[in-house]
Short mmCIF file of N, CA and C in Angstrom, two decimals:
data_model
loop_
_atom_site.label_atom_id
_atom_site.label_comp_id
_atom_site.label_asym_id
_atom_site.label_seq_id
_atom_site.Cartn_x
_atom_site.Cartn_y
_atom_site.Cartn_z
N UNK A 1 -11.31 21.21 2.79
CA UNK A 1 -10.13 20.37 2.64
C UNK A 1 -10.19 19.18 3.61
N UNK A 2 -10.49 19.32 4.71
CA UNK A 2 -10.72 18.26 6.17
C UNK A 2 -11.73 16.91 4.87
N UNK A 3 -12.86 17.26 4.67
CA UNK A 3 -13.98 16.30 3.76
C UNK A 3 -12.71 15.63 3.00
N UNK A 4 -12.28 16.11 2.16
CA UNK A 4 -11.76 15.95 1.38
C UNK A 4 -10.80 14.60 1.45
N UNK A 5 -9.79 15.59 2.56
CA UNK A 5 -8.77 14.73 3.29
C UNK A 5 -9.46 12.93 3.90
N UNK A 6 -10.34 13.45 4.32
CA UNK A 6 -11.15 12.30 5.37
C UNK A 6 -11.51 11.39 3.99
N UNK A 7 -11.73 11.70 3.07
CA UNK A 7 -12.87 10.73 2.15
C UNK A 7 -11.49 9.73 1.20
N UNK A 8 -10.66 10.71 1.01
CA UNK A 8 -9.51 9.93 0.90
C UNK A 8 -9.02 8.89 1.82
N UNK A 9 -8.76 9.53 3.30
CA UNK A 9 -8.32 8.19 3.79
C UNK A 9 -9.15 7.00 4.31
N UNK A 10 -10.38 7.41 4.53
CA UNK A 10 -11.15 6.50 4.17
C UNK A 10 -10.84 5.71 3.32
N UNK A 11 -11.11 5.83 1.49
CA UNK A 11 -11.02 5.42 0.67
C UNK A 11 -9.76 4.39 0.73
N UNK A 12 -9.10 4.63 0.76
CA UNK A 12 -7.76 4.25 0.76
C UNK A 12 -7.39 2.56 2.13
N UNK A 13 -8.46 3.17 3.47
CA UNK A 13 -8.42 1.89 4.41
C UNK A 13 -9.25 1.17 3.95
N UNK A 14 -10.23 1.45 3.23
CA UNK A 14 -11.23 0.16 3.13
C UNK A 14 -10.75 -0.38 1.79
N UNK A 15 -9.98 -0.02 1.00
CA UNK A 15 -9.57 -0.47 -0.12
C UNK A 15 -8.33 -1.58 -0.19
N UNK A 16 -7.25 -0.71 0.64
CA UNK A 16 -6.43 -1.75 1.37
C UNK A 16 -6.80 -3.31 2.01
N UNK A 17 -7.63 -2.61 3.11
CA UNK A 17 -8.20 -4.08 3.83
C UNK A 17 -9.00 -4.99 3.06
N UNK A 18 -9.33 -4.60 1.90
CA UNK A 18 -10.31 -5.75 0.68
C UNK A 18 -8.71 -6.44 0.27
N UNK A 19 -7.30 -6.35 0.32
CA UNK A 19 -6.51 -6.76 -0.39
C UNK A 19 -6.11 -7.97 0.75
N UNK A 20 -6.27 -9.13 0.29
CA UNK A 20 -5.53 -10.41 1.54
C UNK A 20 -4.36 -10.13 1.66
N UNK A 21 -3.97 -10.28 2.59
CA UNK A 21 -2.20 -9.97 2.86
C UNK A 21 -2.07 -8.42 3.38
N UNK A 22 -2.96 -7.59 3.26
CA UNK A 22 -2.26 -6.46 3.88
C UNK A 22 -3.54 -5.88 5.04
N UNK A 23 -3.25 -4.43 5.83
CA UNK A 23 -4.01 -4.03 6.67
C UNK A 23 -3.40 -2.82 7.27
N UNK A 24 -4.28 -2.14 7.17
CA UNK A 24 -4.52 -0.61 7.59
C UNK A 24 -5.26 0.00 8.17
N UNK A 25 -5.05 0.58 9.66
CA UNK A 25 -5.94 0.95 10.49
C UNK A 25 -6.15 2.49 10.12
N UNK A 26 -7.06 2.89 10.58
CA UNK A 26 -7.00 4.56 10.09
C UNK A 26 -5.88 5.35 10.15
N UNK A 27 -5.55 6.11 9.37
CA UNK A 27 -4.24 7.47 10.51
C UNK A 27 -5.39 8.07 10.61
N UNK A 28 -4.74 8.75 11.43
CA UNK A 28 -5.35 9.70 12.76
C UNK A 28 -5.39 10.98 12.15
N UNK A 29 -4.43 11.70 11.23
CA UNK A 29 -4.45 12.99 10.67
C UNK A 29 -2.95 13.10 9.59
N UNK A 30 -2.38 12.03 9.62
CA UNK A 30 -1.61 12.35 8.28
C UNK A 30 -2.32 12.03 7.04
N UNK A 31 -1.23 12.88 6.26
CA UNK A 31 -1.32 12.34 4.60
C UNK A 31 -0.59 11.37 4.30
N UNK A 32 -0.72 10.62 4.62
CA UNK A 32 0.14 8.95 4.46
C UNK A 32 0.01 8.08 5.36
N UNK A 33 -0.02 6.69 4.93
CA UNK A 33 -0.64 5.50 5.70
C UNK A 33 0.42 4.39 5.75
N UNK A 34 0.16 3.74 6.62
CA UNK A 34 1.40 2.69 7.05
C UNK A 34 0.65 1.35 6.58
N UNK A 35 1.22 0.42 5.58
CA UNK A 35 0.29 -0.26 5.81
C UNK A 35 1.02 -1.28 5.81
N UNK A 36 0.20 -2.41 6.62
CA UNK A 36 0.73 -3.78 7.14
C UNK A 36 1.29 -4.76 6.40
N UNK A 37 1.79 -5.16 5.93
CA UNK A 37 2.25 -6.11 4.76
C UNK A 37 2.72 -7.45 5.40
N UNK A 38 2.34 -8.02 6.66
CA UNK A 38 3.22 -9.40 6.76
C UNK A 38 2.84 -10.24 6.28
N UNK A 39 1.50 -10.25 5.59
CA UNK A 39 1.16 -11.39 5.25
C UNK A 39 1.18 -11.42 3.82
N UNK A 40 2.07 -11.10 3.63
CA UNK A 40 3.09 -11.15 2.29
C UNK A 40 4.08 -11.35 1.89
N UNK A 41 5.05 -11.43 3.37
CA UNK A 41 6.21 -12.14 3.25
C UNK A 41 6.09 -13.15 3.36
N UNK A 42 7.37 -13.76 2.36
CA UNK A 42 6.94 -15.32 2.57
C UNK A 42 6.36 -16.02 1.22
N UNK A 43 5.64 -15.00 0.58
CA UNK A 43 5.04 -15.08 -0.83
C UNK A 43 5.85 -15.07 -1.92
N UNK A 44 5.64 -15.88 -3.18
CA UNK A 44 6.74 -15.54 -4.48
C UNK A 44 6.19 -15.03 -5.21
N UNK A 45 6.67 -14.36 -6.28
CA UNK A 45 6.24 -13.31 -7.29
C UNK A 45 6.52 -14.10 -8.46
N UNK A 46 5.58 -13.83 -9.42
CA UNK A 46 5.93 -14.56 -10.34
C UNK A 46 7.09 -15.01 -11.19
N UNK A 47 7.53 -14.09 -11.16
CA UNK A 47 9.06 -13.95 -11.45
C UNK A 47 9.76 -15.19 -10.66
N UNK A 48 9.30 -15.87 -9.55
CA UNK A 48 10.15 -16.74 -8.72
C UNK A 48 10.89 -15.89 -7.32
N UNK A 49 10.78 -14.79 -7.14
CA UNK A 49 11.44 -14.48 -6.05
C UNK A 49 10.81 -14.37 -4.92
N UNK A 50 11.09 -14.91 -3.78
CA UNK A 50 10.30 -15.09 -2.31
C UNK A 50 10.39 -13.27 -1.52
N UNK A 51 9.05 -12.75 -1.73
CA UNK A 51 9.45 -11.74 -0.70
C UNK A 51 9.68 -11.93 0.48
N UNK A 52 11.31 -11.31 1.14
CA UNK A 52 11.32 -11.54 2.41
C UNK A 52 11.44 -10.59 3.48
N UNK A 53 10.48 -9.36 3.00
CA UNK A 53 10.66 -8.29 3.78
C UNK A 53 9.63 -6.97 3.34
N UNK A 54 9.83 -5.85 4.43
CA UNK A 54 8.55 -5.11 3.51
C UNK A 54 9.58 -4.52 2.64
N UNK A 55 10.88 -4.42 2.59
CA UNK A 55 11.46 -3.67 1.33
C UNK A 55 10.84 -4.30 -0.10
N UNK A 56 11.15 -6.15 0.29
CA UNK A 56 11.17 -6.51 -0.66
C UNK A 56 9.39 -6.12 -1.52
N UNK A 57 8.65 -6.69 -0.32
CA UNK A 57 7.17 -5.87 -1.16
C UNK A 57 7.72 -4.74 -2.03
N UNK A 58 7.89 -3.33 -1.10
CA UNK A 58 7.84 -2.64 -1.65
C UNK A 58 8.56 -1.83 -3.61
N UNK A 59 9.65 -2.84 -3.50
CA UNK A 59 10.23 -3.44 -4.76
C UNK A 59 9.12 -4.02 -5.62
N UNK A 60 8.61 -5.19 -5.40
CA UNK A 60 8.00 -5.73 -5.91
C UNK A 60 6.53 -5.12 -6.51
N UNK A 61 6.02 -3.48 -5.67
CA UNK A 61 4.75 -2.52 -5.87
C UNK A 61 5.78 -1.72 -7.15
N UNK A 62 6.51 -1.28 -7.17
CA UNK A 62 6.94 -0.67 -7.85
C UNK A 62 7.55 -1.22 -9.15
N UNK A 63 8.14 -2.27 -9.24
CA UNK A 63 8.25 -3.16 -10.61
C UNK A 63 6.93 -3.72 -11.65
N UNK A 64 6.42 -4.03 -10.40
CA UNK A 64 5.21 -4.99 -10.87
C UNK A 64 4.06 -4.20 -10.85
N UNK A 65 3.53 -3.34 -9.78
CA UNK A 65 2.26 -2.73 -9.83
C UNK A 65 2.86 -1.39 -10.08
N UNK A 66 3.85 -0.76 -10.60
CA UNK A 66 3.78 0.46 -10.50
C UNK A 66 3.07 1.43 -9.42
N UNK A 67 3.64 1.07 -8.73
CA UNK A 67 3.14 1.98 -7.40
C UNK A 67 4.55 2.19 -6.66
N UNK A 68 4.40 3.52 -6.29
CA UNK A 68 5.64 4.17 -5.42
C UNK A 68 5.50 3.57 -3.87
N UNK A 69 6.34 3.52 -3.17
CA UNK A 69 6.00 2.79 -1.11
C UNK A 69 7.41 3.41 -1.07
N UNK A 70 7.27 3.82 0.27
CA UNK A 70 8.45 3.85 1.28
C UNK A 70 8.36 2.12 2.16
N UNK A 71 9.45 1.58 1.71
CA UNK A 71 9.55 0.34 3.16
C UNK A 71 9.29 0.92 4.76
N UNK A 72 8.50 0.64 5.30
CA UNK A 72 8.80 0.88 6.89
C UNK A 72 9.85 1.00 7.51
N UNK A 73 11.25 0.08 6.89
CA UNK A 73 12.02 -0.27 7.87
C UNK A 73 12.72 1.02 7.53
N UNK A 74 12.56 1.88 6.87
CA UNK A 74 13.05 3.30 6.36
C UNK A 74 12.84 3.79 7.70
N UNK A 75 11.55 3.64 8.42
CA UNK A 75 11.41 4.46 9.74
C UNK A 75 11.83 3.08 10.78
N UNK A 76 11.68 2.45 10.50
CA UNK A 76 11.94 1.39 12.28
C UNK A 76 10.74 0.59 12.10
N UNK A 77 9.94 0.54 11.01
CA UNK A 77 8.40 -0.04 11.43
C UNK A 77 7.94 -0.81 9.96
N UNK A 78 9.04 -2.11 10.18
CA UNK A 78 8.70 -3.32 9.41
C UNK A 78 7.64 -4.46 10.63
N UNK A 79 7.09 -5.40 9.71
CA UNK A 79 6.69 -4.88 7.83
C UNK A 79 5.58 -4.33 7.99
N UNK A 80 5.60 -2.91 6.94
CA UNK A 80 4.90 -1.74 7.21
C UNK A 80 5.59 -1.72 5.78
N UNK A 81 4.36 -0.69 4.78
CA UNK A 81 5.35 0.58 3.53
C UNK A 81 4.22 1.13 4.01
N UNK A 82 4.93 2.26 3.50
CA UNK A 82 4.05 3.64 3.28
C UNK A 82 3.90 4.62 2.39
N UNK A 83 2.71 4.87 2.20
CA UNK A 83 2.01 5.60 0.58
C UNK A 83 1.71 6.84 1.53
N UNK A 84 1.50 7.88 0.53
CA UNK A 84 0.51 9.17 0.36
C UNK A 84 -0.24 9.22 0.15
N UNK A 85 -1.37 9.33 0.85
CA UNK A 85 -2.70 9.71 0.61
C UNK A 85 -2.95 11.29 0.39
N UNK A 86 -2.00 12.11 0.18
CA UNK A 86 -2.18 13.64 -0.18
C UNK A 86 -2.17 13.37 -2.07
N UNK A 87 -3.28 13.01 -2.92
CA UNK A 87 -3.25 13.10 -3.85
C UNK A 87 -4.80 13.06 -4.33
N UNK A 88 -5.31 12.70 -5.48
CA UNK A 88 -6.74 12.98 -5.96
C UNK A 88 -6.98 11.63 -5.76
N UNK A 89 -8.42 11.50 -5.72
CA UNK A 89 -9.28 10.47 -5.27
C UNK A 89 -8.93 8.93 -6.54
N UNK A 90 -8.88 9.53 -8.07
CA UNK A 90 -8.59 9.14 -8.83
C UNK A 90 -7.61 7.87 -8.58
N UNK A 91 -6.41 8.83 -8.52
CA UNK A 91 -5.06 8.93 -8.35
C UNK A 91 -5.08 7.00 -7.50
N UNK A 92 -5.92 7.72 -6.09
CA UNK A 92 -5.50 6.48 -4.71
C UNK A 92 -6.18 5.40 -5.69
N UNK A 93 -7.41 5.86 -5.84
CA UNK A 93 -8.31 4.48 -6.96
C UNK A 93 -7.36 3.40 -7.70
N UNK A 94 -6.50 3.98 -8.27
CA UNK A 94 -6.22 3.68 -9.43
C UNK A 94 -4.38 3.15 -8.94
N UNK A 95 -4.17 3.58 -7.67
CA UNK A 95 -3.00 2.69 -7.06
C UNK A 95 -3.32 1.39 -6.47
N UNK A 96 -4.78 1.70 -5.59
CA UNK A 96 -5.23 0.62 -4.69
C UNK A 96 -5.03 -0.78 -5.54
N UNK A 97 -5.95 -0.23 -6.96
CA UNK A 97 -6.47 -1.52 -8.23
C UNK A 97 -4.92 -2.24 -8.52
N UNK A 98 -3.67 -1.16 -8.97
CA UNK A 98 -2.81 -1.68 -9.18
C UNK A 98 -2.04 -2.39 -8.32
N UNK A 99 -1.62 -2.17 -6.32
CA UNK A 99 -1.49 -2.98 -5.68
C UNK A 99 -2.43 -4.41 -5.28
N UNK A 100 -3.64 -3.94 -5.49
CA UNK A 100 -4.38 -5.47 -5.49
C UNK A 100 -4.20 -6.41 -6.71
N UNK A 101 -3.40 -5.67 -8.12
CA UNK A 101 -3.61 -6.91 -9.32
C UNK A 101 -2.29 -7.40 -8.95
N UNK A 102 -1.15 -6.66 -8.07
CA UNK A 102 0.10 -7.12 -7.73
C UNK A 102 0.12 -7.88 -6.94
N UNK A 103 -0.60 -7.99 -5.78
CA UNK A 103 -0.48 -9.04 -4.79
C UNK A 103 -1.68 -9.75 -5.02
N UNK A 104 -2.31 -10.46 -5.73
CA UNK A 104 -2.91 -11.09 -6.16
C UNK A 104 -2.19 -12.18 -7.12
N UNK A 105 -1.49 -11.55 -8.39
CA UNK A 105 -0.18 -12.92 -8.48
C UNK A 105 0.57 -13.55 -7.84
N UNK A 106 0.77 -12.78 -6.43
CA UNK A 106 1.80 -13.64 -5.92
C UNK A 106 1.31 -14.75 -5.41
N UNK A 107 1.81 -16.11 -5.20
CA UNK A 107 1.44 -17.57 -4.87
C UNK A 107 2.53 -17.88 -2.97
N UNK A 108 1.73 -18.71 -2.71
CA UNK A 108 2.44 -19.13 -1.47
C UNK A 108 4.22 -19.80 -2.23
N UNK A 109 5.11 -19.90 -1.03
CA UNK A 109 6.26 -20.02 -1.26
C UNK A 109 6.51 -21.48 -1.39
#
C-alpha cells in the first residue's frame, strides 16, 4: 500500500507542476494535497468572470473541469485547494488532464 500510496503522490506533484499557474510540493504522508493556486487569481474564465480567490478556482474546477477541491480558505490556507490523492492512479490521471484543460482556457484579466 506505502508503493502504491507514494506512486500516486508522486504522480499527482509532477502533474500539477506541468500546469502554469499552480504548484505542489510533496505531502509528507497524507492522502491529499494542497495545491498552490495564486497564479490564477486574477485570471478570467471564459465565461468572463475574474477569479478572485482560491474559492473562486475551486468553483471554477468543478463547473468547468469537473473536478471536486476543497478551497484552502476552508482550513486558513488561501490560495491553496485541496484534492485526494486516496483514489486509483486512473482516477488522479484523468483529474490532473481535466484541471490542466481548465486552466488552460483561462486568459489574463
Amino acid at each position: 500500500f506505502r508503493a502504491a500510496f507514494e506512486r500516486r503522490r508522486d504522480l499527482v506533484v509532477a502533474g500539477i507542476n506541468a500546469i502554469p499557474g499552480l504548484s505542489l510540493s510533496p505531502p509528507e504522508g497524507a492522502f491529499y494535497a494542497y495545491i498552490g493556486c495564486a497564479g490564477l487569481i486574477g485570471k478570467t474564465t471564459p465565461k468572463g468572470q475574474v477569479l478572485a480567490d482560491d474559492t473562486a478556482v475551486v468553483a471554477y474546477l468543478l463547473n468547468e473541469g469537473h473536478v471536486g477541491a476543497v478551497p484552502g480558505a476552508a482550513y486558513g490556507l488561501s490560495p491553496f485547494f485541496r484534492i485526494s490523492t486516496a483514489t486509483s492512479d486512473d482516477i488522479l490521471r484523468e483529474a490532473i488532464t481535466r484541471i490542466a484543460r481548465a486552466v488552460s482556457a483561462l486568459t489574463e484579466a
